[in-house]
Amino acid sequence: QSTLVIAEHTNEKLTPITLNAITAASKLGGEVSCLVAGTDCAKVAEELSKVQGVKKVLVAQHAAYKGSLPEELTPLILATQQQFSFTHICAGASAFGKSLLPRVAAKLDVAPISDIIAIKSPDTFVRTIYAGNALCTVKCNEKVKVFTVRGTSFEAALTTGGSATSEQVSTPAPVGMSEWLGQNLTKSDRPELTSAKVVVSGGRCRRIDFSQQEADCRKMKEK
Amino acid sequence: MSGRVLVGVKRVIDYAVKIRVKPDKTGVVTDGVKHSMNPFCEIAVEEAVRLREKKLMKEVIAVSCGPQQCQETIRTALAMGADRGIHVEVSGKDYENLGPLQVSKIMAALAKKEEASLVIVGKQAIDGDCNQTGQMTAALLDWPQGTFASEVSVDGDGLKVEREIDGGLESVRIKMPAVVTADLRLNEPRYATLPNIMKAKKKKIASVKPADLGVELTSRLEILAVEDPPQRQSGVKVESVQDLVTKLRDSGTL
């Protein structure tokens, strides 16, 4: 048994949800490998090799991986899967993981499992349905289990103390049917909702506007 | 450009209904519960109809997979402006096993059969919350995917898609034929007017079986249990931020 975690990163830094996915992967038992694909990701590979629980870091560098397009990453993951025959493939349930993993799963002809919140056994997962109004326990009888992990349901793996080996993987020819144009990220000094430690909810029920809310948050931060 | 658009529409429990879990934990109660079109699918239909109204596409075909009642969902799409419908008949045990993998195989087969140049589906259904069908359809067809779209525009022989990602927006250019999945901000779906509802009754809905399309419906996912989420403890009101911080400290959160 072995698991491949697809790392999400910006070529500079690892995205936090990847650490939660690594924890989920470690819970399955078996060896955990991470795939880093990017244009210039040596830094991220090094960061990953220190994460606890990771045995092997697979690095793939190519200009085609700019913007982490699922059309380009899918053939790479399929080639990696052919070489190593993982029993599980997972990623964080972010926009990145959610657009990529179903594409990989369809190519492997297996049904993926989205946004898991718990692992009962290596083939049994818990996920929410109806916007969290019900919990569904699913047993996956596929030869390869492909799933995305809800970051807030698993602790982040420690980023020190690990000693993974690093290995280059060969990159398949670019597909070239899509092109990444650019990103327009909202700048905020607050963390992402999916990786925030404390979430202060508000709105209609509190009958106050959000500027009040933000002031409260700042006060909390100071204390 | 004048291709066909295939739009997937799913019949789900209405978004306003509070769902109830069956006591035997096999699923949620669906009998006698109001169903309607998945909200993300409505956005997909609207986008497809707008593309045809702008003469960028020539025909919009609405597809739904499931029992007889799915025809009502297809009628809704026809009343919103789709030109014709295809009902893929799936019932009984097969319907229980029908997941995104099976549906995407059906969508891919239909896209080929109808020579569609664009497939638009909602980014996810509000029942299973899987968020997979569009991506998997694109994979099976070897087409590019514009997922979680908040803006779609035709750009030469391809599409420019603005995508909703975690920290903001991202734009990609994809070649046609392609699959697009609709996010909430893509558009605001129209209401079907009475004259259009009447007109929709005359539009054609073809019925096909998955076997006619060469699609096998076996599923290797097994639902073991569907349960209520753990009950949440009711909250307490605090007077000031100071109180809140003290409480959070006491509980060990901070």
XYZ file of C-alpha atoms in Angstrom:
477
model
C 0.000 0.000 0.000
C 1.275 3.442 -0.908
C -0.178 6.903 -1.310
C 0.587 9.758 -3.648
C -0.217 13.283 -2.467
C -0.370 15.902 -5.190
C 1.276 18.996 -3.741
C -0.306 22.387 -4.327
C 2.140 25.274 -4.373
C 3.004 28.618 -5.924
C 6.531 27.573 -7.029
C 7.698 29.607 -4.030
C 5.740 28.085 -1.194
C 3.693 25.025 -0.382
C -0.035 25.725 0.024
C -1.045 24.849 3.630
C -3.851 22.443 2.642
C -1.205 20.075 1.248
C 0.004 19.501 4.817
C -3.498 18.457 5.867
C -3.654 16.086 2.902
C -0.319 14.577 3.971
C -1.753 13.893 7.445
C -4.745 12.169 5.868
C -2.407 10.136 3.663
C -0.309 9.113 6.691
C -3.462 7.854 8.424
C -3.967 5.312 5.662
C -0.703 3.565 6.568
C 1.837 2.692 3.914
C 4.386 4.910 2.261
C 3.536 8.529 1.443
C 5.030 10.160 -1.643
C 4.448 13.709 -2.833
C 4.391 14.920 -6.392
C 5.518 18.486 -7.001
C 4.945 19.734 -10.512
C 5.824 23.263 -11.487
C 8.019 25.528 -13.536
C 10.674 26.141 -10.910
C 9.841 24.231 -7.775
C 13.135 23.137 -6.208
C 12.319 25.307 -3.178
C 8.957 23.615 -2.656
C 10.518 20.176 -3.075
C 13.010 21.014 -0.367
C 10.251 22.313 1.898
C 8.317 19.086 1.347
C 11.271 16.819 2.046
C 11.298 18.125 5.623
C 7.615 17.445 6.243
C 6.989 14.613 8.660
C 5.470 11.502 7.148
C 6.705 12.057 3.604
C 9.037 9.303 2.330
C 9.651 10.417 -1.209
C 9.302 13.682 -3.106
C 8.780 13.330 -6.837
C 9.689 16.450 -8.759
C 8.550 17.314 -12.258
C 9.638 20.587 -13.830
C 8.427 21.869 -17.161
C 7.267 25.190 -18.585
C 3.913 23.542 -19.371
C 3.078 23.291 -15.648
C 2.679 27.039 -15.384
C -0.603 27.736 -13.639
C -1.018 24.043 -12.670
C -3.497 23.354 -15.455
C -5.348 20.050 -14.943
C -5.045 19.291 -18.675
C -1.240 19.287 -18.338
C -0.924 17.705 -14.891
C -3.219 14.752 -15.609
C -0.874 12.985 -18.089
C 2.001 13.532 -15.639
C 0.088 11.948 -12.764
C -0.983 9.056 -14.990
C 2.633 8.448 -16.017
C 3.752 8.616 -12.381
C 0.976 6.223 -11.391
C 2.062 3.788 -14.100
C 5.607 3.858 -12.780
C 4.853 3.506 -9.062
C 1.363 1.870 -8.911
C 0.058 3.750 -5.879
C -3.016 2.383 -4.127
C -4.240 5.860 -3.165
C -3.962 9.253 -4.841
C -5.092 12.346 -2.969
C -4.900 16.131 -2.791
C -6.443 18.898 -0.738
C -10.051 19.791 -1.564
C -9.156 23.250 -2.854
C -10.009 24.658 -6.286
C -6.765 23.039 -7.454
C -7.487 19.527 -6.129
C -11.147 19.644 -7.047
C -10.503 20.458 -10.674
C -7.578 18.066 -11.055
C -8.376 14.789 -9.284
C -11.709 13.961 -10.951
C -9.937 14.322 -14.292
C -7.238 11.876 -13.160
C -9.839 9.461 -11.769
C -11.880 9.420 -14.982
C -8.731 8.557 -16.923
C -8.083 5.659 -14.533
C -11.774 4.669 -14.840
C -12.327 4.901 -11.085
C -14.912 6.883 -9.124
C -13.222 9.572 -6.993
C -14.409 10.608 -3.534
C -14.613 14.345 -2.905
C -13.888 16.319 0.208
C -13.475 13.567 2.814
C -13.670 14.536 6.481
C -12.581 11.233 8.063
C -10.880 7.964 7.213
C -12.373 4.814 8.776
C -10.134 2.321 7.013
C -7.957 2.414 3.886
C -11.058 1.903 1.742
C -13.779 3.562 3.831
C -14.211 7.318 4.009
C -16.682 9.774 5.518
C -17.825 12.808 3.564
C -20.623 15.334 3.881
C -23.590 15.546 1.535
C -26.438 18.065 1.223
C -24.131 20.936 2.211
C -23.138 19.243 5.457
C -26.674 18.317 6.522
C -25.857 14.607 6.359
C -22.742 12.485 6.702
C -22.147 9.709 4.224
C -19.832 6.744 4.828
C -18.559 5.381 1.532
C -16.645 2.178 0.860
C -14.512 2.401 -2.234
C -13.872 -0.871 -4.058
C -11.808 0.685 -6.834
C -8.292 -0.604 -7.543
C -6.940 2.901 -6.974
C -8.641 5.146 -4.446
C -8.691 8.759 -5.564
C -9.918 11.369 -3.099
C -9.694 14.995 -2.014
C -9.260 15.969 1.635
C -11.070 18.711 3.549
C -8.226 20.640 5.105
C -9.985 21.601 8.328
C -10.784 17.969 9.177
C -7.161 16.888 9.443
C -4.308 18.480 11.404
C -1.467 19.932 9.376
C 1.619 17.707 9.175
C 4.704 19.048 10.950
C 7.031 20.894 8.602
C 10.231 19.864 10.362
C 11.899 16.614 11.207
C 11.153 14.719 8.035
C 13.827 13.392 5.711
C 12.383 12.424 2.390
C 14.387 11.431 -0.645
C 13.932 13.469 -3.771
C 13.582 12.054 -7.250
C 13.027 13.618 -10.662
C 10.253 12.109 -12.738
C 10.131 12.302 -16.501
C 7.553 14.669 -17.929
C 5.211 13.655 -20.763
C 4.888 15.921 -23.810
C 2.742 19.041 -23.217
C -0.904 18.715 -24.273
C -1.319 22.353 -25.260
C -5.103 22.615 -25.327
C -5.319 25.159 -22.557
C -3.352 28.175 -21.559
C -3.028 29.920 -18.219
C -3.485 33.674 -18.603
C -3.263 35.036 -15.113
C -4.557 35.316 -11.608
C -6.249 38.059 -9.733
C -6.063 37.233 -6.067
C -7.846 39.291 -3.483
C -5.237 40.711 -1.158
C -6.126 40.198 2.450
C -4.156 40.144 5.670
C -6.529 37.509 6.981
C -6.013 33.796 6.339
C -8.002 31.681 3.881
C -11.294 30.381 5.269
C -10.156 26.780 4.778
C -6.943 27.312 6.743
C -8.028 29.822 9.399
C -7.492 28.895 13.040
C -10.397 30.982 14.312
C -13.465 31.904 12.296
C -15.722 34.704 13.500
C -19.085 34.483 11.817
C -21.504 37.327 11.694
C -23.987 39.007 9.408
C -27.715 39.360 9.656
C -28.227 37.568 12.937
C -25.865 39.920 14.761
C -27.502 43.023 13.295
C -24.172 44.749 12.871
C -22.139 45.579 9.833
C -18.929 43.834 8.939
C -16.678 46.784 9.803
C -17.699 46.205 13.432
C -16.889 42.542 12.949
C -13.447 43.341 11.595
C -12.755 45.655 14.514
C -13.679 42.808 16.879
C -11.337 40.473 15.046
C -8.468 42.942 15.332
C -9.086 43.284 19.055
C -9.061 39.512 19.414
C -5.785 39.302 17.575
C -4.223 41.843 19.903
C -5.306 39.993 23.012
C -19.063 29.843 -34.616
C -22.188 27.754 -34.629
C -21.945 24.575 -32.695
C -24.185 22.674 -30.355
C -24.164 23.035 -26.595
C -25.003 20.106 -24.397
C -26.226 21.117 -20.941
C -26.541 18.691 -18.067
C -29.505 19.255 -15.744
C -29.955 17.266 -12.550
C -33.162 16.756 -10.618
C -32.428 17.176 -6.927
C -34.317 17.829 -3.710
C -35.243 21.517 -3.757
C -32.607 23.727 -2.152
C -35.133 25.184 0.305
C -36.213 21.794 1.691
C -34.686 20.702 4.970
C -33.574 17.157 4.288
C -34.299 14.246 6.629
C -32.096 11.194 7.004
C -33.906 7.838 6.785
C -33.956 5.975 10.131
C -32.349 2.893 8.528
C -29.398 5.097 7.424
C -29.655 4.086 3.775
C -30.129 7.608 2.485
C -32.342 10.652 2.796
C -36.125 10.776 2.508
C -37.072 11.613 -1.084
C -40.703 10.425 -1.232
C -43.183 13.298 -1.195
C -40.374 15.853 -1.064
C -40.288 18.778 -3.476
C -37.679 18.357 -6.199
C -36.388 20.909 -8.661
C -33.480 21.621 -10.955
C -30.083 21.823 -9.256
C -29.357 25.588 -8.915
C -25.930 25.293 -10.581
C -27.589 23.527 -13.530
C -29.978 26.486 -13.932
C -26.944 28.736 -14.293
C -25.511 26.315 -16.872
C -28.754 26.393 -18.887
C -28.887 30.188 -18.731
C -25.322 30.479 -20.012
C -25.997 28.087 -22.885
C -29.173 29.933 -23.881
C -27.345 33.273 -23.807
C -24.640 31.889 -26.100
C -27.332 30.856 -28.575
C -29.099 34.202 -28.292
C -25.793 35.894 -29.144
C -25.659 33.603 -32.199
C -22.438 32.051 -30.938
C -24.109 28.653 -30.786
C -26.907 27.262 -32.896
C -28.624 24.758 -30.631
C -28.950 23.997 -26.917
C -29.709 20.441 -25.844
C -30.681 19.734 -22.228
C -29.785 16.296 -20.862
C -30.928 14.637 -17.664
C -30.227 11.127 -16.386
C -32.663 9.421 -14.041
C -36.247 8.225 -13.651
C -39.355 9.460 -15.498
C -39.651 12.579 -13.288
C -36.428 13.955 -14.798
C -38.484 14.939 -17.809
C -39.986 17.711 -15.667
C -36.472 19.035 -15.075
C -35.790 18.906 -18.812
C -39.096 20.785 -19.409
C -37.880 23.525 -17.073
C -34.714 23.832 -19.151
C -36.816 23.939 -22.342
C -38.974 26.690 -20.838
C -35.808 28.663 -20.098
C -34.882 28.454 -23.760
C -33.181 25.122 -24.507
C -34.164 23.809 -27.955
C -34.658 20.119 -27.244
C -34.109 17.562 -24.546
C -32.614 14.115 -24.094
C -33.802 11.970 -21.225
C -31.430 9.152 -20.344
C -33.634 6.597 -18.612
C -32.107 5.217 -15.441
C -34.320 3.817 -12.705
C -34.437 1.479 -9.719
C -31.169 -0.044 -8.548
C -29.225 1.566 -11.388
C -30.435 5.021 -10.312
C -29.207 4.405 -6.767
C -25.765 3.555 -8.168
C -25.718 6.462 -10.599
C -22.728 8.610 -9.672
C -20.627 11.271 -11.392
C -18.456 8.643 -13.143
C -21.479 7.011 -14.782
C -23.110 10.337 -15.654
C -19.901 11.671 -17.191
C -19.665 8.539 -19.371
C -23.216 9.229 -20.560
C -22.459 12.938 -21.156
C -19.286 12.103 -23.070
C -21.111 9.559 -25.252
C -23.898 12.062 -25.980
C -21.447 14.866 -26.739
C -19.870 12.668 -29.397
C -23.197 11.452 -30.764
C -24.637 14.971 -31.023
C -21.329 16.421 -32.250
C -21.440 19.066 -29.538
C -18.719 21.683 -29.451
C -19.400 22.701 -25.863
C -20.684 20.945 -22.767
C -21.868 23.107 -19.866
C -22.740 21.587 -16.503
C -23.146 23.010 -13.021
C -19.985 22.878 -10.916
C -21.663 20.584 -8.422
C -25.041 19.180 -7.435
C -26.461 20.294 -4.110
C -27.333 16.723 -3.102
C -24.134 14.702 -3.509
C -21.797 17.747 -3.431
C -19.326 15.775 -5.535
C -18.050 18.465 -7.900
C -16.768 15.896 -10.418
C -19.017 15.437 -13.443
C -17.690 18.274 -15.610
C -14.040 17.451 -14.983
C -14.634 13.763 -15.677
C -16.622 14.432 -18.851
C -13.744 16.576 -20.110
C -11.267 13.805 -19.254
C -13.243 11.118 -21.057
C -13.550 13.298 -24.173
C -9.931 14.514 -23.916
C -11.271 18.069 -24.026
C -10.007 21.005 -21.958
C -12.029 22.088 -18.943
C -13.046 25.515 -17.706
C -14.168 24.694 -14.193
C -15.953 26.994 -11.685
C -16.519 29.607 -14.386
C -17.649 33.085 -13.402
C -17.311 34.528 -16.894
C -17.132 32.890 -20.306
C -16.337 34.674 -23.532
C -15.583 33.443 -27.015
C -12.013 34.203 -28.000
C -11.096 33.269 -31.562
C -11.573 29.534 -31.940
C -11.549 29.001 -28.193
C -13.002 30.286 -24.972
C -11.687 32.622 -22.353
C -12.859 31.467 -18.958
C -12.643 33.409 -15.735
C -12.479 30.872 -12.917
C -13.313 31.168 -9.245
C -10.368 29.853 -7.245
C -9.657 29.883 -3.527
C -8.095 33.316 -3.204
C -9.814 35.124 -6.068
C -10.039 34.720 -9.822
C -7.948 33.058 -12.484
C -8.298 33.289 -16.230
C -7.525 30.566 -18.721
C -7.893 30.202 -22.455
C -9.135 26.835 -23.648
C -9.555 25.391 -27.121
C -12.933 24.248 -28.344
C -14.535 21.731 -28.035
C -14.521 22.145 -24.290
C -16.352 21.512 -21.042
C -17.346 24.428 -18.806
C -18.705 24.108 -15.272
C -20.832 26.943 -13.938
C -20.175 28.698 -10.646
C -22.667 30.948 -8.851
C -21.491 34.268 -10.244
C -21.576 33.231 -13.907
C -25.053 34.711 -14.439
C -28.476 35.095 -12.911
C -30.847 32.528 -14.407
C -34.094 33.856 -15.878
C -37.533 32.821 -14.758
C -39.490 30.843 -17.292
C -42.438 32.954 -18.456
C -45.863 31.416 -18.944
C -45.786 31.698 -22.772
C -42.369 30.025 -22.759
C -43.620 27.273 -20.460
C -46.468 26.649 -22.948
C -44.029 26.660 -25.863
C -41.767 24.235 -24.032
C -44.543 21.654 -24.043
C -44.215 21.380 -27.807
C -40.459 20.903 -27.780
C -39.131 17.393 -28.232
C -37.593 15.210 -25.544
C -35.887 12.087 -26.874
C -35.522 9.080 -24.594
C -32.448 6.884 -24.657
C -31.096 4.102 -22.491
C -27.490 4.078 -21.218
C -26.985 0.737 -23.042
C -27.873 2.459 -26.360
C -24.939 4.769 -25.724
C -22.675 1.863 -24.798
C -22.417 2.964 -21.172
C -22.248 0.410 -18.365
C -23.678 1.572 -15.050
C -21.815 -0.618 -12.576
C -20.467 1.284 -9.595
C -17.649 0.270 -7.298
C -18.641 2.727 -4.591
C -20.752 1.397 -1.756
C -22.720 3.681 0.535
C -22.439 2.124 3.984
C -24.391 4.691 5.978
C -26.013 8.089 5.738
C -26.324 9.750 9.124
C -27.228 13.037 10.754
C -24.228 15.182 11.536
C -23.346 15.447 15.240
C -25.700 17.810 17.078
C -24.198 21.206 17.647
C -24.252 22.616 21.144
C -26.116 25.854 21.400
C -23.961 28.932 21.786
C -23.811 31.556 24.487
C -23.980 35.312 24.154
C -21.047 37.345 25.384
C -21.117 41.019 26.298
C -17.743 42.169 25.063
C -14.695 41.109 23.132
C -12.910 40.709 26.478
C -15.506 38.135 27.562
C -15.173 36.317 24.273
C -11.407 36.111 24.552
C -11.623 34.862 28.150
C -14.112 32.201 27.096
C -11.931 31.121 24.172
C -8.893 30.966 26.481
C -10.832 28.853 28.995
C -11.879 26.413 26.329
C -8.302 26.205 25.082
C -9.101 27.481 21.602
C -6.702 30.381 21.887
